[in-house]
Short mmCIF file of C-alpha atoms in Angstrom, two decimals:
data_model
loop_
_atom_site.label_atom_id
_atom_site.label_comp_id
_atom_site.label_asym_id
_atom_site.label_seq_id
_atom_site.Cartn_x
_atom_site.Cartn_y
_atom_site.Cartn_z
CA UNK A 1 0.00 0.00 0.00
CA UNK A 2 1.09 3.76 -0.86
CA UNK A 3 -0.62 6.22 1.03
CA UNK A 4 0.89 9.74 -0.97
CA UNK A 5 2.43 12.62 0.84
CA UNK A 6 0.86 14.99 -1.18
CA UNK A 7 -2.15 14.12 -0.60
CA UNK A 8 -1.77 14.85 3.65
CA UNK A 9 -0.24 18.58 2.81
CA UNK A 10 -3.71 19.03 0.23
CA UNK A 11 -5.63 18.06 3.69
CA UNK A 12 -3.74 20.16 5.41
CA UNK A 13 -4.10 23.43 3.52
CA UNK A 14 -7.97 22.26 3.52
CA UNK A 15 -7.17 22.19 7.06
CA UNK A 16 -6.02 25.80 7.31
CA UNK A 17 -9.07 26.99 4.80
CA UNK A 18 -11.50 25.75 6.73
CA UNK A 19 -9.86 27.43 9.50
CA UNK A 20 -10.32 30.86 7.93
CA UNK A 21 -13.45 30.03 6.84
CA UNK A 22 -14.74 29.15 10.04
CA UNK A 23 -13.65 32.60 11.30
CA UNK A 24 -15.10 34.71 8.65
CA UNK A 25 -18.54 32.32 9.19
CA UNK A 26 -18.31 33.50 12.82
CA UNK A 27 -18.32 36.94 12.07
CA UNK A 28 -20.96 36.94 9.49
CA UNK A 29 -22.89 34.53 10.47
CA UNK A 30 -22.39 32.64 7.63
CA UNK A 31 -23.90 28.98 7.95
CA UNK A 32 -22.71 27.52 4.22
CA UNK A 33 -20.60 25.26 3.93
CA UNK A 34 -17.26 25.84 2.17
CA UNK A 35 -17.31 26.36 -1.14
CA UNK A 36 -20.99 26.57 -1.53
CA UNK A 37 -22.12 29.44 -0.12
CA UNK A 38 -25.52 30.87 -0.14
CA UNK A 39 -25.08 34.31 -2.38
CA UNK A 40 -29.03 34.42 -2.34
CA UNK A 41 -29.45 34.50 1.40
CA UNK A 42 -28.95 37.60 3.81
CA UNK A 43 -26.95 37.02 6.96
CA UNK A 44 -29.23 35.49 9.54
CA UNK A 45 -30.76 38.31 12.21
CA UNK A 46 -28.38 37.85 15.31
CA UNK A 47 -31.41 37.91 17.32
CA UNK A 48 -33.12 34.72 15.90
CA UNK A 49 -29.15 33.19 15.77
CA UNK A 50 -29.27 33.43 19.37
CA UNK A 51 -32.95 31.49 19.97
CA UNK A 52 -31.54 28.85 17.82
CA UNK A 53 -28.70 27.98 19.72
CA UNK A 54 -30.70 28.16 22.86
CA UNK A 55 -32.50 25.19 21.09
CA UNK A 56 -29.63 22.83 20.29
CA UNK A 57 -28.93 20.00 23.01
CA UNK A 58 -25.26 20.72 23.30
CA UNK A 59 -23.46 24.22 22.89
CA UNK A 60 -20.35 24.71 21.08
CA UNK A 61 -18.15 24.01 24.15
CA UNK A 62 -19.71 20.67 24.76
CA UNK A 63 -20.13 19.57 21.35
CA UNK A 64 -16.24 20.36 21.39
CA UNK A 65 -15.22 18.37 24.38
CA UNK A 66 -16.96 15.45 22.75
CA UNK A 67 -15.18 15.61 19.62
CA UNK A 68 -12.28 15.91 22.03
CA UNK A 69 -12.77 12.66 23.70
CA UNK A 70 -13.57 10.92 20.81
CA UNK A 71 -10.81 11.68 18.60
CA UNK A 72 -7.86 12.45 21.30
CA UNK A 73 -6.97 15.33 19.37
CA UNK A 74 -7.27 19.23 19.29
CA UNK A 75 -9.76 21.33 17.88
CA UNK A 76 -8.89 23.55 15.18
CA UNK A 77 -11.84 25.20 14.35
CA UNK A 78 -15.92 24.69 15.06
CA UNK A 79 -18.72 25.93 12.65
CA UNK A 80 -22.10 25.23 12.37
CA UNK A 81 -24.01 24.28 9.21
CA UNK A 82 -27.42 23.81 8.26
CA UNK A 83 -29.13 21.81 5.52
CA UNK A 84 -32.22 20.97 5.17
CA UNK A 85 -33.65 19.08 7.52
CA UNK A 86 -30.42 19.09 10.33
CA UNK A 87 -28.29 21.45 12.29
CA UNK A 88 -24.58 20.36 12.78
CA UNK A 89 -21.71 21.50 14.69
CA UNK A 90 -18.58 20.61 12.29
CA UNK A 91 -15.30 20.50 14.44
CA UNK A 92 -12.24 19.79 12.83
CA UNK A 93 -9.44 18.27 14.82
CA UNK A 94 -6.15 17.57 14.94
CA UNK A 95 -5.40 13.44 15.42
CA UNK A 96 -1.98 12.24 15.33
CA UNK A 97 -0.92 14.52 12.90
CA UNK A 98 -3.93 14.20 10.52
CA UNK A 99 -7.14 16.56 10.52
CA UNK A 100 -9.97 14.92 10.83
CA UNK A 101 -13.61 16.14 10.50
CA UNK A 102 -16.50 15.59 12.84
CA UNK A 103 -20.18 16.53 12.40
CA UNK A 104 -22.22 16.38 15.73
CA UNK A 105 -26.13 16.97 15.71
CA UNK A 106 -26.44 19.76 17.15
CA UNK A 107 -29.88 19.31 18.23
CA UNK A 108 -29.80 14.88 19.44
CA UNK A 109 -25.88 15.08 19.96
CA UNK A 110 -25.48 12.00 17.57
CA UNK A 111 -21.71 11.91 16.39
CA UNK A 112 -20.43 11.05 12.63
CA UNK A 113 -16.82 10.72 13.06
CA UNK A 114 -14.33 8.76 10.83
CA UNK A 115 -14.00 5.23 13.03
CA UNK A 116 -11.89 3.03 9.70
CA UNK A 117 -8.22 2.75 9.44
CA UNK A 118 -6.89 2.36 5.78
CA UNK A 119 -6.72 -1.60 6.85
CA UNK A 120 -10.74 -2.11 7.53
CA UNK A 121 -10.98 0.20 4.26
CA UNK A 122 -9.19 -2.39 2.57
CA UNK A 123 -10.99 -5.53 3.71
CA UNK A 124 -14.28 -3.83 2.55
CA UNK A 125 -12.74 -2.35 -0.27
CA UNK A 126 -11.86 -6.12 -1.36
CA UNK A 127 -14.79 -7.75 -0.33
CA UNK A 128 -16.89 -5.07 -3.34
CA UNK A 129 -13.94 -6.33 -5.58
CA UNK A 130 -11.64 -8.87 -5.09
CA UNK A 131 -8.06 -8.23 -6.41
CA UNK A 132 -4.80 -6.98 -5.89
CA UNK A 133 -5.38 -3.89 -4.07
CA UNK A 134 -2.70 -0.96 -5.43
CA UNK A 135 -2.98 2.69 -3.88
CA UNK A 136 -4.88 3.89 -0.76
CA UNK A 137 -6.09 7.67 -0.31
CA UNK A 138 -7.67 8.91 2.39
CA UNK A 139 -10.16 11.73 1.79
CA UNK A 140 -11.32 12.48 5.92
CA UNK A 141 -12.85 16.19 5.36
CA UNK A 142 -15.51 15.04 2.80
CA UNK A 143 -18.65 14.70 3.53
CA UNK A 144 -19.24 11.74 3.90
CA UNK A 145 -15.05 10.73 4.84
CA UNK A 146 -13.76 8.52 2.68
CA UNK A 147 -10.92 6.12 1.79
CA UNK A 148 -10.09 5.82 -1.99
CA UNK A 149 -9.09 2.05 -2.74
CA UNK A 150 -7.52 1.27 -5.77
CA UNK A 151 -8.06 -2.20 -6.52
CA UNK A 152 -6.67 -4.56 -9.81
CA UNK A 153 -8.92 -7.47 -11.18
CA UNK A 154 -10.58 -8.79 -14.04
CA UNK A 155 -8.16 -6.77 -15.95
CA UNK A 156 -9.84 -3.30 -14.77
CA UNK A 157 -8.48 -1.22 -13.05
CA UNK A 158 -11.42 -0.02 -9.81
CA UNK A 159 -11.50 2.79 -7.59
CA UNK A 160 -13.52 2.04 -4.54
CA UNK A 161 -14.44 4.54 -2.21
CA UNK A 162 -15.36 3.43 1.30
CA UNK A 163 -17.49 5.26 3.72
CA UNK A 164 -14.89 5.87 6.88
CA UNK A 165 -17.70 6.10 9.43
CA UNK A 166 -19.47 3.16 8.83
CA UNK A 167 -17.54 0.97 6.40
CA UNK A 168 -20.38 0.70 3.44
CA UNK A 169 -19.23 1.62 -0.11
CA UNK A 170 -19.97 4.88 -1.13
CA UNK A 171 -18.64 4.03 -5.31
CA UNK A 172 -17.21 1.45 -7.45
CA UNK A 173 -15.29 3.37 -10.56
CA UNK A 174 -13.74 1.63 -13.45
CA UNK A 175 -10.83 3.86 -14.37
CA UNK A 176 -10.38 3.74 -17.77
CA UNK A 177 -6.10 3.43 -18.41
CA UNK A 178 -6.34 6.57 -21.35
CA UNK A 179 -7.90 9.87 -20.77
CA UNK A 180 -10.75 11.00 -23.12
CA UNK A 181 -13.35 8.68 -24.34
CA UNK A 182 -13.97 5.83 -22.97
CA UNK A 183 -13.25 2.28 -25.49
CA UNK A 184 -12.51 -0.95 -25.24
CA UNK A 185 -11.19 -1.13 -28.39
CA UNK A 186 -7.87 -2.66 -28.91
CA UNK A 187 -4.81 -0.36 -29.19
CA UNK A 188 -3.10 -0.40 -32.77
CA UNK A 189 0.57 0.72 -33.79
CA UNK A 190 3.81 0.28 -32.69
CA UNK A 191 5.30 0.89 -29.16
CA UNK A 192 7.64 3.60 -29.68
CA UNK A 193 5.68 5.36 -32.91
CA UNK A 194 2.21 6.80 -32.74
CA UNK A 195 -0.11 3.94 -31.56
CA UNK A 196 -3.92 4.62 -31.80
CA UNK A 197 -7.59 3.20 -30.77
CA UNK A 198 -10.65 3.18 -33.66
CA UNK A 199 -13.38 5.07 -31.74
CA UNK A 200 -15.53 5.55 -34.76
CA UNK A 201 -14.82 4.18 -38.40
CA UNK A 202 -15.21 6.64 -41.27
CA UNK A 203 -16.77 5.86 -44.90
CA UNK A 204 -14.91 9.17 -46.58
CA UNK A 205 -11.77 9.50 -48.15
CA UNK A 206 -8.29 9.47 -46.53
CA UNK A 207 -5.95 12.70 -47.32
CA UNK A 208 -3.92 12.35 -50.56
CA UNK A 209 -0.76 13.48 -48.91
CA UNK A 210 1.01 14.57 -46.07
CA UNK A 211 0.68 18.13 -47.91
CA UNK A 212 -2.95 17.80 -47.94
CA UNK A 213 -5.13 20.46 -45.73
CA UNK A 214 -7.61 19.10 -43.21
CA UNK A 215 -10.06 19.65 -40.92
CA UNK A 216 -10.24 18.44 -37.51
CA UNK A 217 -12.03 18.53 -33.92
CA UNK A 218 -10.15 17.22 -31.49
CA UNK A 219 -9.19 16.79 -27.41
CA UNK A 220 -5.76 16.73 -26.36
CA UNK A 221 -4.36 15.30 -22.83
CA UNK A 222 -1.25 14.60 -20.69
CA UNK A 223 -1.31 11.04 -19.50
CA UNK A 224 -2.47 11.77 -15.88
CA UNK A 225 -5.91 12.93 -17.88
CA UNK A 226 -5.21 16.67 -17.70
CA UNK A 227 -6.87 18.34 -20.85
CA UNK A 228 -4.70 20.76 -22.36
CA UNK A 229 -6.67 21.90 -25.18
CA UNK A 230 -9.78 21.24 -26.93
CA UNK A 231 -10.91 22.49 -30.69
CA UNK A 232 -14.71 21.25 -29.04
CA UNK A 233 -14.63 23.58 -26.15
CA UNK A 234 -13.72 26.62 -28.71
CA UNK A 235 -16.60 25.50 -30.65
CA UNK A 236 -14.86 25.22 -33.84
CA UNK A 237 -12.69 22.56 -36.39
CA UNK A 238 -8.88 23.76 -36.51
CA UNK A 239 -7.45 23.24 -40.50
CA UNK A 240 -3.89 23.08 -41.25
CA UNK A 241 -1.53 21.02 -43.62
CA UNK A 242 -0.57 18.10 -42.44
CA UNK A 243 3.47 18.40 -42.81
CA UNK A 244 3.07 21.57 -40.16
CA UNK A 245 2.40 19.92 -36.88
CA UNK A 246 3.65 17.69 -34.51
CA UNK A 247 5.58 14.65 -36.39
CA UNK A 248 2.58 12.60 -34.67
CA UNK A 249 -0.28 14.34 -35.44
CA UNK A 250 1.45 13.86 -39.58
CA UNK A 251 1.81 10.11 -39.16
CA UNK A 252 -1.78 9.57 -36.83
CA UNK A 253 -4.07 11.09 -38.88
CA UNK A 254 -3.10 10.96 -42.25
CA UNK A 255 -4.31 7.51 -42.50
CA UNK A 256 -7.49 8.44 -40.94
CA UNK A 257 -10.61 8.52 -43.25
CA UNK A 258 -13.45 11.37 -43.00
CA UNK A 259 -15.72 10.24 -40.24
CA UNK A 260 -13.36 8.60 -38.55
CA UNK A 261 -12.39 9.25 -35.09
CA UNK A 262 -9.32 8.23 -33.65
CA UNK A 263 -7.61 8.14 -29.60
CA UNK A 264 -3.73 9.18 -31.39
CA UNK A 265 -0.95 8.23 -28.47
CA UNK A 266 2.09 10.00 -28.92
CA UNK A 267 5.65 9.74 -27.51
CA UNK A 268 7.25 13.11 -26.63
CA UNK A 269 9.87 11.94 -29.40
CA UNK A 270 7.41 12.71 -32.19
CA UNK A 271 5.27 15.51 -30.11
CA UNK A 272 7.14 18.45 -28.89
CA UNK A 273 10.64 16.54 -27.90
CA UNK A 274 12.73 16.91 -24.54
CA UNK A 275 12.23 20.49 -23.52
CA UNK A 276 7.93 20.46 -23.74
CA UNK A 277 6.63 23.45 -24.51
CA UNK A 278 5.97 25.13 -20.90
CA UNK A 279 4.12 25.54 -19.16
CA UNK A 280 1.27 23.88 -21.14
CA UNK A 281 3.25 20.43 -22.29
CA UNK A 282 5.77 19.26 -19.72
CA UNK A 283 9.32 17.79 -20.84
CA UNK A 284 9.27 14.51 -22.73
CA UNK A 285 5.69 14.22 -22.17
CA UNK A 286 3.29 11.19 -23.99
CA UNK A 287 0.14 13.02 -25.33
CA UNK A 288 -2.80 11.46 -25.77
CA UNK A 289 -5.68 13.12 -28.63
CA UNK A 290 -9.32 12.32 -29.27
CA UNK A 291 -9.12 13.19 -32.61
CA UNK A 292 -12.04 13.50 -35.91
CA UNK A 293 -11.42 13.85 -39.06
CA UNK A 294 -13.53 16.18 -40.50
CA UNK A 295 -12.26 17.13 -43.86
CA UNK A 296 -9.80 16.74 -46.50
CA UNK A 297 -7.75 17.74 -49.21
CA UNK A 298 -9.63 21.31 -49.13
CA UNK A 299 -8.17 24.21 -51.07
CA UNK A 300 -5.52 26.18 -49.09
CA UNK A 301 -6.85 29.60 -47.59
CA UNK A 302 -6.39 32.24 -50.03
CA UNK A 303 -4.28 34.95 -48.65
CA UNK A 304 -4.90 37.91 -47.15
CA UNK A 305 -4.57 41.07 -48.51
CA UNK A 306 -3.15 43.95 -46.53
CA UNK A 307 -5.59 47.06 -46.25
CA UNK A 308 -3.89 50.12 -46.95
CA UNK A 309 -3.39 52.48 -44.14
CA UNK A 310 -4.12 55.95 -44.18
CA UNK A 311 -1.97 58.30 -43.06
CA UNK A 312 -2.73 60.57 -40.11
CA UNK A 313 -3.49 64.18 -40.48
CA UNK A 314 -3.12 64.66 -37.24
CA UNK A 315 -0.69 63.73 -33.92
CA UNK A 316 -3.08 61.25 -31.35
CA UNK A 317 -2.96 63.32 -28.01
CA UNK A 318 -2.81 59.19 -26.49
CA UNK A 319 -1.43 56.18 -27.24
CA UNK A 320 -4.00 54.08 -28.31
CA UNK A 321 -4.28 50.55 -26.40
CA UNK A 322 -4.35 47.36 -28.21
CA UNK A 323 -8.16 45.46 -27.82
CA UNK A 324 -6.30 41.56 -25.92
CA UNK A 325 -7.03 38.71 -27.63
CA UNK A 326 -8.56 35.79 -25.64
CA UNK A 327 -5.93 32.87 -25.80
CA UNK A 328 -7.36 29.56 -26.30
CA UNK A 329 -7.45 27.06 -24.12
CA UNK A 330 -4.10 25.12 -24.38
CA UNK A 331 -3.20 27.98 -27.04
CA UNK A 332 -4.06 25.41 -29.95
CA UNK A 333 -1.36 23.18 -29.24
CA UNK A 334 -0.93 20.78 -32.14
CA UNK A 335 -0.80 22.93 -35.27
CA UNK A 336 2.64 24.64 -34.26
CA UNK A 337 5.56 22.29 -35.96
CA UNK A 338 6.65 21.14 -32.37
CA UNK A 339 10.08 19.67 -31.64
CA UNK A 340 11.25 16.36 -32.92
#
């Protein structure tokens, strides 16, 4: 088992948000939770506040000793939130050097506190699916707490996500081993050279050449599923000429026919090399496209022709500022010729 150390320094700067939060909250009166707070809503009168809490069974210094005893740790912040149809005092603590998040009614005093240790996470983690069990992740500030069980079998790779209060399985994931869409189609090509996946066949042509001009929408990721750029999200095709792009993107989709659709996976040796192209494409980094072929062998763009400028009659009084451009997302990665 590999429990990561980045993943205790994100809980603990979730820790330390909370923390603020929790002191804003107090000031305002704020009941929302973090990250979803209630824009709609004025602050609650302090008055009515005040008869609330003289409603709730325990009051913040109780319900705090009690997540005391139960956790053996230290309190790092209390706030109350509401939903719907409860009232809860959420205290996070401090337990051997992990926070650790517990939710107290604060009208019947019942406690939800994390009770699991990665091991019982794993047992029912492998009892849902039996296997060889690879990462655990603990995720204790969610609501519900949760440990993330990665777990091998049948081929498949699962992530199972076990309810740390009470042991029951909150999910059962497949995680697909490319980013993009989803296929169990077999991979094709060569390890070392572009290798690809049919997601869709085609019934049009293929280009004529690697000079040809085509037309493409397309989704482009790093291997840990992080998507870089996206024609789709811009809302248009991209066209270019095949011989100026990426080595890959020349060899992948040049054999592709229109209609077709195509998961392209490309070694940084014939994407943009050993330097990347910061800080959107790391160093020697494997890309992986969803990729259609739209169109082919269209006629080039004809070129445009300059407008002439008129010359001033008079001096500007300012300099005049340039309108930006919105930069797309990724900045259109694969039609620059990248490195080799």
């Amino acid at each position: 088992m590999q429990v990561l150390s980045k993943r205790l320094v994100g809980m603990f700067l979730a820790l330390c948000a909370c923390s603020c939060l929790a002191l804003a909250n107090e000031q305002g009166g704020t009941v929302a939770p973090p990250g979803d707070v209630d824009y709609s809503q004025l602050p609650p009168d302090p008055k009515t506040l005040e008869v609330e809490l003289g409603t709730f069974k325990l009051d913040a210094a109780a319900a705090m000793k009690t997540a005391v005893e139960a956790t053996g740790g230290k309190v790092m912040s209390l706030r109350i939130v509401k939903s719907k149809d409860k009232v809860d005092y959420e205290i996070l603590c401090f337990q051997n050097g992990l926070p650790v998040r517990v939710l107290i009614d604060a009208k019947t005093g019942e406690m939800r506190i994390p009770k699991l240790d990665a091991i019982a996470a794993v047992v029912a983690a492998s009892e849902k699916v039996p296997g060889k069990v690879g990462n655990v992740d603990s995720d204790l500030l969610a609501d519900p707490p949760t440990w993330k069980v990665s777990v091998f079998a049948g081929g498949k790779s699962h992530l199972v996500s076990v309810n740390a209060v009470d042991g029951t399985i909150v999910s059962d994931q497949v995680a697909a081993q490319l980013p993009g869409d989803a296929t169990d189609a077999p991979m094709q090509g060569e390890f070392g050279g572009v290798q690809w996946i049919v997601l869709q066949e085609g019934t049009g042509a293929t280009p004529k050449g690697t000079d040809s001009m085509v037309k493409v929408n397309y989704s482009g990721y790093l291997v840990d599923g992080k998507k870089f750029d996206s024609s789709i999200e811009r809302g248009k095709p991209i066209e270019f000429r095949l011989d100026r792009v990426i080595k890959g993107w020349t060899q992948g989709v040049q054999p592709m026919k229109i209609g077709e659709k195509r998961k392209l996976i490309i070694p940084w040796s014939l994407a943009y090399g050993e330097q990347g192209r910061p800080p959107v494409i790391p160093p020697k980094a494997t890309l992986v496209f969803d990729v259609e072929l739209v169109d082919a062998d269209m006629a080039p763009p004809a070129p445009k022709t300059p407008m002439p400028t008129a010359t001033p009659t008079a001096t500007p009084t300012a300099t005049p500022t340039a309108i930006p451009t919105a930069t797309p997302v990724g900045g259109a990665t694969p039609p620059p010729n990248g490195g080799g």
